[in-house]
Amino acid sequence: MSTSTTTMDLSRTARTRIADTVVWVVLAGGAIFMLAPLLWMFSTSLKSQLEVFALPPVWIPEVPQWDTYVRMWDNSYILSGFANSAIVTFSVTILGTLTCSLAAFSIAKMRLPFRNTIFIGLLTGIMIPFPTLMIPQFVIFARIGWVDTLLPLIVPAIFGNIIVIFFLRQYLESVPNSLIEAAKIDGASFWQIFWRMIFPIIRPAIAAQFILWFMAVWNDYLAPILYLRTPERQTLQVVIASMNVQYATQRDYPLIMGASVVALLPIVVVFLIFQRQIIESIALTGSKG
């Protein structure tokens, strides 16, 4: 009896190890498949122009051309583009996340008149595509003198993002109203309730939405190309697109890839900072479902 039980336990352990190994191999293969384009981009930025077009392809350059990154800062508007993108992205995501959190809290937990109607009206705004609004917005910003400045990219967005408000509002629906009522009885104001009670609860959801919004604003190309004309005022994505037109004809692809690597770094850094909160958000969302 004990021998058969031990054999079953060993076979179960073996099956578990085999299953874990298979899962690990599949995930490792998927990770390599996803990282390969990024590694190729970084490798290409260090190649000479001959190695870029070499057959068979060269994965590791024989002599890394680190001066590509020096030429990138000297021969283009990468520095100003990086600074402009940072100003726009951090202004929009930080201030916009605050206004979205307050709006979601107001709609979900405050006894506002017509709050459901306001929420439905906000959701209706998602159905309006941006190309429909481009010309009217451009005319308005041109009349007030905001064209060729960063203001059209910052000011409308800091008042909130409908998708972020919707996500945070749905997240707040799981918070019992009794907690807020108890805090009100204890004399806490709505501002104190938000900062001391609500904000720590929704922090994982805010982190997840912050990264998605950060990526969207950082990688945005349509709005900056519409409003920004002067090269010194353009964002990083527009600068890289201009470099692609300018240097692709000269076959200077290492310079373009180097700029793309620089453009990718802030997204990687933000993800590494907030990855724990993102996992928390996914775990809590799954447990609530």
XYZ file of C-alpha atoms in Angstrom:
289
model
C 0.000 0.000 0.000
C 2.731 2.440 1.006
C 4.826 1.476 -2.020
C 1.986 2.183 -4.446
C 1.261 5.488 -2.715
C 4.916 6.483 -2.961
C 4.964 5.518 -6.650
C 1.863 7.639 -7.320
C 3.417 10.581 -5.498
C 6.624 10.245 -7.536
C 4.712 10.004 -10.796
C 2.627 13.040 -9.840
C 5.788 14.965 -8.991
C 7.351 13.923 -12.302
C 4.289 15.027 -14.245
C 4.322 18.365 -12.423
C 7.982 18.902 -13.245
C 7.432 18.001 -16.892
C 4.469 20.371 -17.104
C 6.492 23.176 -15.464
C 9.378 22.548 -17.849
C 7.096 22.663 -20.891
C 5.486 25.891 -19.679
C 8.916 27.414 -19.014
C 10.161 26.464 -22.486
C 7.051 27.906 -24.158
C 7.278 31.159 -22.177
C 11.020 31.429 -22.849
C 10.419 30.912 -26.569
C 7.701 33.577 -26.541
C 9.986 35.990 -24.667
C 12.788 35.448 -27.199
C 10.343 35.922 -30.066
C 9.147 39.239 -28.571
C 12.613 40.501 -27.626
C 14.253 39.643 -30.954
C 13.070 42.821 -32.795
C 14.272 45.004 -29.906
C 17.657 43.288 -29.824
C 17.921 43.642 -33.604
C 17.113 47.352 -33.329
C 19.822 47.887 -30.710
C 22.311 45.771 -32.660
C 21.615 47.695 -35.862
C 22.257 50.984 -34.082
C 25.825 49.783 -33.407
C 26.557 48.470 -36.901
C 28.390 50.090 -39.734
C 26.420 50.827 -42.888
C 28.011 47.844 -44.634
C 26.974 45.477 -41.835
C 23.375 46.694 -42.029
C 23.013 45.329 -45.564
C 25.299 42.309 -45.139
C 24.076 38.821 -46.113
C 23.814 36.657 -44.111
C 22.585 39.170 -41.498
C 25.028 40.295 -38.833
C 23.572 40.042 -35.334
C 26.609 41.230 -33.393
C 28.684 43.975 -35.030
C 32.379 43.254 -35.260
C 33.316 46.729 -34.026
C 30.380 48.472 -32.226
C 29.906 51.971 -33.594
C 29.137 53.831 -30.356
C 29.740 57.120 -32.110
C 26.309 56.660 -33.714
C 24.742 57.906 -30.483
C 27.098 60.891 -30.455
C 26.177 61.756 -34.051
C 22.515 61.342 -33.175
C 22.648 64.136 -30.587
C 24.810 66.384 -32.755
C 23.174 65.965 -36.176
C 19.480 65.985 -35.312
C 16.844 67.461 -33.002
C 16.732 64.372 -30.770
C 17.540 66.303 -27.591
C 14.833 68.937 -28.099
C 12.396 66.260 -29.259
C 13.096 64.173 -26.158
C 12.587 67.200 -23.901
C 9.335 68.186 -25.633
C 7.973 64.634 -25.433
C 8.899 64.463 -21.744
C 7.141 67.760 -21.023
C 3.981 66.709 -22.848
C 3.877 63.133 -21.553
C 4.550 63.803 -17.882
C 2.265 66.847 -17.792
C -0.601 64.936 -19.376
C -0.227 61.676 -17.469
C 0.441 63.117 -14.001
C -2.122 65.929 -14.036
C -4.567 63.921 -16.159
C -4.376 60.910 -13.835
C -5.215 63.152 -10.890
C -8.249 64.659 -12.634
C -9.369 61.206 -13.848
C -9.140 59.815 -10.316
C -11.184 62.692 -8.916
C -13.762 62.354 -11.705
C -14.071 58.594 -11.178
C -14.456 59.080 -7.422
C -17.106 61.747 -7.947
C -19.117 59.639 -10.377
C -18.808 56.404 -8.410
C -19.175 57.509 -4.795
C -20.546 61.037 -4.511
C -24.278 61.755 -4.593
C -24.195 64.065 -7.582
C -27.358 64.970 -9.487
C -27.534 63.272 -12.888
C -24.242 61.467 -12.277
C -25.325 58.484 -14.388
C -26.323 60.813 -17.195
C -22.932 62.523 -16.993
C -21.199 59.144 -17.069
C -23.181 57.996 -20.113
C -22.376 61.298 -21.807
C -18.674 60.696 -21.190
C -18.917 57.201 -22.636
C -20.663 58.603 -25.686
C -17.591 60.740 -26.314
C -15.531 57.584 -26.926
C -17.598 56.947 -30.049
C -16.429 60.180 -31.670
C -13.236 59.466 -33.675
C -10.374 61.937 -33.393
C -10.197 62.659 -37.158
C -13.710 64.115 -36.853
C -12.449 66.632 -34.291
C -9.119 67.485 -35.900
C -10.240 70.376 -38.091
C -12.497 72.122 -35.506
C -9.810 71.792 -32.833
C -7.120 73.074 -35.173
C -9.240 76.114 -36.075
C -9.878 76.888 -32.394
C -6.222 76.544 -31.394
C -5.105 78.565 -34.425
C -7.415 81.439 -33.468
C -6.084 81.616 -29.914
C -2.469 81.341 -31.107
C -1.611 77.900 -29.750
C -0.481 76.331 -33.023
C 3.245 75.487 -33.039
C 3.260 75.272 -29.231
C 2.894 72.328 -26.856
C -0.338 73.686 -25.357
C -2.749 71.891 -27.748
C -1.127 68.607 -26.735
C -1.268 69.299 -22.995
C -4.276 71.427 -22.051
C -7.151 69.287 -23.430
C -5.660 66.081 -22.026
C -5.069 67.266 -18.459
C -8.841 67.487 -17.959
C -9.040 63.703 -18.127
C -9.212 60.653 -20.327
C -12.612 59.000 -20.765
C -11.214 55.473 -20.878
C -9.189 55.998 -17.688
C -12.219 57.494 -15.920
C -14.332 54.522 -16.978
C -11.747 51.997 -15.771
C -11.255 53.695 -12.386
C -14.992 54.156 -11.921
C -15.594 50.444 -12.490
C -12.752 49.658 -10.096
C -14.301 51.875 -7.421
C -17.646 50.099 -7.684
C -16.151 47.287 -5.578
C -15.378 49.677 -2.682
C -18.207 49.504 -0.088
C -20.104 52.738 0.395
C -20.178 51.983 4.128
C -16.466 52.838 4.360
C -17.056 56.290 2.937
C -20.121 56.864 5.098
C -18.121 55.873 8.193
C -15.380 58.313 7.250
C -17.948 61.086 6.756
C -19.418 60.361 10.188
C -15.932 60.672 11.674
C -15.728 64.164 10.184
C -13.542 63.534 7.150
C -14.061 65.742 4.120
C -14.384 64.327 0.624
C -10.843 65.510 -0.120
C -9.520 63.639 2.929
C -11.547 60.548 2.014
C -10.086 60.586 -1.474
C -6.435 60.995 -0.476
C -6.365 58.824 2.647
C -8.820 56.069 1.701
C -9.703 55.966 -1.996
C -6.346 56.793 -3.598
C -4.410 53.989 -1.821
C -7.135 51.511 -2.823
C -7.076 52.413 -6.523
C -3.285 52.866 -6.737
C -2.735 49.547 -8.604
C -5.418 50.464 -11.152
C -3.920 53.944 -11.531
C -0.468 52.429 -12.134
C -1.829 50.150 -14.871
C -3.667 52.966 -16.606
C -0.728 55.339 -16.126
C 1.561 53.085 -18.163
C -0.970 52.595 -20.954
C -1.633 56.329 -21.127
C 2.085 57.124 -20.913
C 2.774 54.853 -23.876
C -0.068 56.363 -25.899
C 1.031 59.968 -25.322
C 4.756 59.238 -25.731
C 4.195 57.409 -29.023
C 1.590 59.828 -30.359
C 2.405 61.054 -33.848
C -0.824 62.399 -35.331
C -1.496 65.316 -32.963
C 2.135 66.569 -32.833
C 2.510 66.481 -36.620
C -0.744 68.420 -36.867
C 0.130 71.259 -34.485
C 3.944 71.495 -34.409
C 5.878 73.028 -37.293
C 9.191 74.306 -35.935
C 11.752 71.456 -35.618
C 12.882 72.670 -32.173
C 9.308 72.338 -30.864
C 8.489 68.938 -32.317
C 8.142 65.850 -30.153
C 10.434 62.846 -30.386
C 8.216 60.743 -32.664
C 7.963 63.533 -35.221
C 11.734 64.073 -35.047
C 12.361 60.361 -35.681
C 9.943 60.400 -38.617
C 11.809 63.387 -40.068
C 15.099 61.555 -39.545
C 13.665 58.560 -41.375
C 12.949 60.735 -44.390
C 16.294 62.526 -44.208
C 18.693 59.679 -43.425
C 16.978 56.716 -45.069
C 17.909 58.183 -48.450
C 21.521 58.204 -47.226
C 21.100 54.626 -45.932
C 22.140 55.774 -42.442
C 19.856 53.261 -40.725
C 22.075 52.936 -37.598
C 21.301 56.569 -36.761
C 17.549 55.960 -37.114
C 17.725 52.810 -34.990
C 19.741 54.643 -32.335
C 17.029 57.284 -32.094
C 14.414 54.523 -31.812
C 16.348 52.942 -28.942
C 16.410 56.282 -27.116
C 12.670 56.688 -27.692
C 12.026 53.254 -26.173
C 13.974 53.789 -22.947
C 11.411 55.929 -21.018
C 8.647 53.368 -21.615
C 10.882 50.565 -20.319
C 11.844 52.604 -17.244
C 8.230 53.473 -16.408
C 7.179 49.849 -16.835
C 9.955 48.622 -14.525
C 8.924 51.157 -11.884
C 5.218 50.272 -11.945
C 5.319 46.566 -12.825
C 4.485 45.453 -9.259
C 1.410 47.673 -9.175
C 0.306 46.364 -12.576
C 0.516 42.752 -11.382
C -1.414 43.780 -8.251
C -4.114 45.369 -10.396
C -4.489 42.265 -12.564
C -4.594 39.979 -9.507
C -7.196 42.091 -7.720
C -9.325 42.392 -10.845
C -9.260 38.619 -11.280
C -10.202 37.958 -7.664
C -13.109 40.378 -7.873
C -14.455 38.698 -10.973
